[in-house]
Amino acid sequence: MFRILRSSFSWSQIHYFLVNNFSKQCSSFGKNTKGFSTVQRSKIQGIHSLQRSQHHLLGSFRFHGNFQEQADNTNMVERKAMIQNSAMGARISKKRQEWQASFRDLISNKDGLEWQTSDWELVAKKMSLSGGPKWEVLCMHTLYKDKNLALGRSLMSYLEQQAQSPSQITLTFYFGLLGETSTSSEQDDEAKVIYDRLLQVSDFLDPASIEVLVSGLSCTKHYRECVKLIDMCKESSTVGLTILFNTLLGSIRFQDLDLVVSTLSLIEEAIEPTQLAIHSSKIIEECLSSTNEVFSTVMDFYKKHSLLLPLKQSEEIIEIFQRHQPNKWCIQTSYIHHRTGKCVNCQYQMERTAITKTEFETIRQAFLDQVIVGSNIFYKSTPDEVENFVKFVERSGPYDVVIDGLNVLNQQKSPKKPEVLDKTVKHFHDQGKKILLLGSKILTRYISSIKMLNPKPAIYMTATTKADDSFFLYAALQSRKDTLIVSKDKLRDHKFLMDPKLRHLFQQWLKEVQIYDWFFSRYGQFIIGRRHLYSIGPQRAEGGWHFPLNDIDKDYPFGNFTVLCFQDNTIVPTQNKPIKSQHSGSERKRHNINYGKKGQQKKRTKSTPVDLDELMKG
């Protein structure tokens, strides 16, 4: 059955059929709010069963289909064994690491002298092991990692002299070596010959092989072949970050704006775009060697998805700018004032974050369709409770503020004091806000005084705490665009349940409305601290750039608004007075901020040296 299906339909068609079928079953949920209260129990159970069967069927398709397309020259058992034993996908064992260390010692002992046939014979004798990967695979993998082109050519020459046909894996690593070390058009063409040879040997390449090939192609004039390999990868697997990153680098390197745009679009669909931030230093370096249009396009993508430059890479990024554009920039570490939205170093006014009404309506409906229904919230709650809550929101909403009661209560140490929750609710009640207090039944004994308020806030107690975040997000989205959410939770899981094209809008809306930073003054007053009301970049200022740094840690789980402030030395700077701190003394102490003479933020943290290798592992 799988062979018949696979011979008739592509993977994208099969996936579309299953997803579309499931969407039709769910459509009665997502069209409007009333769909929740009218749906039948049997249909909900049917969705559960359909999802489980689809996951099972898709898994079977992928398992059987991966091998069906390649049975032309090799039977399925042999092909499975080849892939399972592939050095490309297997984790490097301790024994293999020892072999590679031994090979590197032999290279070191030669002290740069040309290798002879006897040298390779010695290596073959020492590194051969029955049942394990071929010795030439281990050697070529090591040379590929070390970018040792001279010895890679020597090994290929030796194999030809011995009338040995290099394995597909050896050729793959050799191609990667040729591509990544290419400095001429001739070497690009030499690599292309190996690449064409690989495609002739097999019409199927595993994702790990594709990763090496893309890495090599992206450094050559044949970089557009990466698109073909990405399509091949989609047929059997998901496209990973490394493949997309190297394709993006290739398009930037060769100033191919169309491919830059299409690759960034694919990154939005295939992976979480914030993963790209770990490669920021390499991306910025390639952008500075490319056109201004390419650089602006990539930085717009960073801004759209709120990508933060890794703090560990800040020194390296500064060095890259100074190397590519010497004497052009005055660079300082600054931060964006959370109330004014201005850089405390140069007073540049950052843009206010805001989504449109149309965008809000889009994510409101998507949350209903893709999160409440699509993620099967019923696994965390019950159909009855979901229906009851929807009716409750219809009856008592819309709200100005939605408070995560348990989250507020749990911010204090034991024993829990109901006064904390009282003061939080009263803060918004005194402003005339319409409030929804959401919590579980555990909260019941803490809300007696809240019930005495007039007008009384809407109060809803769930049976479990597993789905409460879905409930208060739903309540806020069903209210209005500027309904506030009081919770210190990051709420990232729901972002990933959204359609990839809508995730950045959902995250932007959440930043606008979430009150995650609050504290109580010495007099017991509820005080709101920082909020993400302004975009912190990357933003192009008239005289420079502002690049946001990822300063998130246990003390500041939502960040501290730190930026690299770039001022163009070729432009006469405007003489502005430094911004005076609008923080109170207690708040300044709480945020560990010390302002210098020019208003520059100085954090009491030790600077750490940049360790890119360690960072890439993370």
Short mmCIF file of C-alpha atoms in Angstrom, two decimals, residues 308-309 311 314 332-337 343-344 350 530 532 536-537 546-553 556 558-565 593 601-603 605:
data_model
loop_
_atom_site.label_atom_id
_atom_site.label_comp_id
_atom_site.label_asym_id
_atom_site.label_seq_id
_atom_site.Cartn_x
_atom_site.Cartn_y
_atom_site.Cartn_z
CA LEU A 308 18.83 39.45 19.74
CA LEU A 309 22.55 39.31 19.14
CA LEU A 311 25.96 38.79 24.36
CA SER A 314 29.25 41.45 21.07
CA GLN A 332 29.26 51.91 23.03
CA THR A 333 27.15 49.53 25.06
CA SER A 334 23.94 51.32 26.00
CA TYR A 335 20.36 50.47 26.78
CA ILE A 336 16.88 51.61 25.75
CA HIS A 337 14.96 53.42 28.47
CA CYS A 343 18.84 55.24 23.80
CA VAL A 344 20.50 56.64 26.93
CA MET A 350 13.14 53.89 19.03
CA ARG A 530 9.59 47.50 32.57
CA HIS A 532 8.29 46.00 25.92
CA ILE A 536 14.89 47.84 20.38
CA GLY A 537 16.21 46.97 16.94
CA HIS A 546 21.26 50.07 17.33
CA PHE A 547 21.71 46.32 17.74
CA PRO A 548 19.89 44.61 20.62
CA LEU A 549 21.87 42.20 22.79
CA ASN A 550 20.52 39.05 24.39
CA ASP A 551 21.04 39.93 28.05
CA ILE A 552 18.38 37.53 29.31
CA ASP A 553 19.38 35.76 32.52
CA TYR A 556 16.07 39.47 33.90
CA PHE A 558 12.66 39.13 29.69
CA GLY A 559 15.89 41.04 29.08
CA ASN A 560 17.31 44.36 30.20
CA PHE A 561 17.06 46.29 26.86
CA THR A 562 20.83 46.38 26.32
CA VAL A 563 21.98 47.54 22.86
CA LEU A 564 25.15 48.23 20.94
CA CYS A 565 24.94 51.89 19.96
CA ILE A 593 21.97 50.07 37.05
CA GLN A 601 24.40 52.28 31.53
CA LYS A 602 27.11 50.42 33.37
CA LYS A 603 26.26 46.93 34.52
CA THR A 605 29.13 42.32 35.38
#
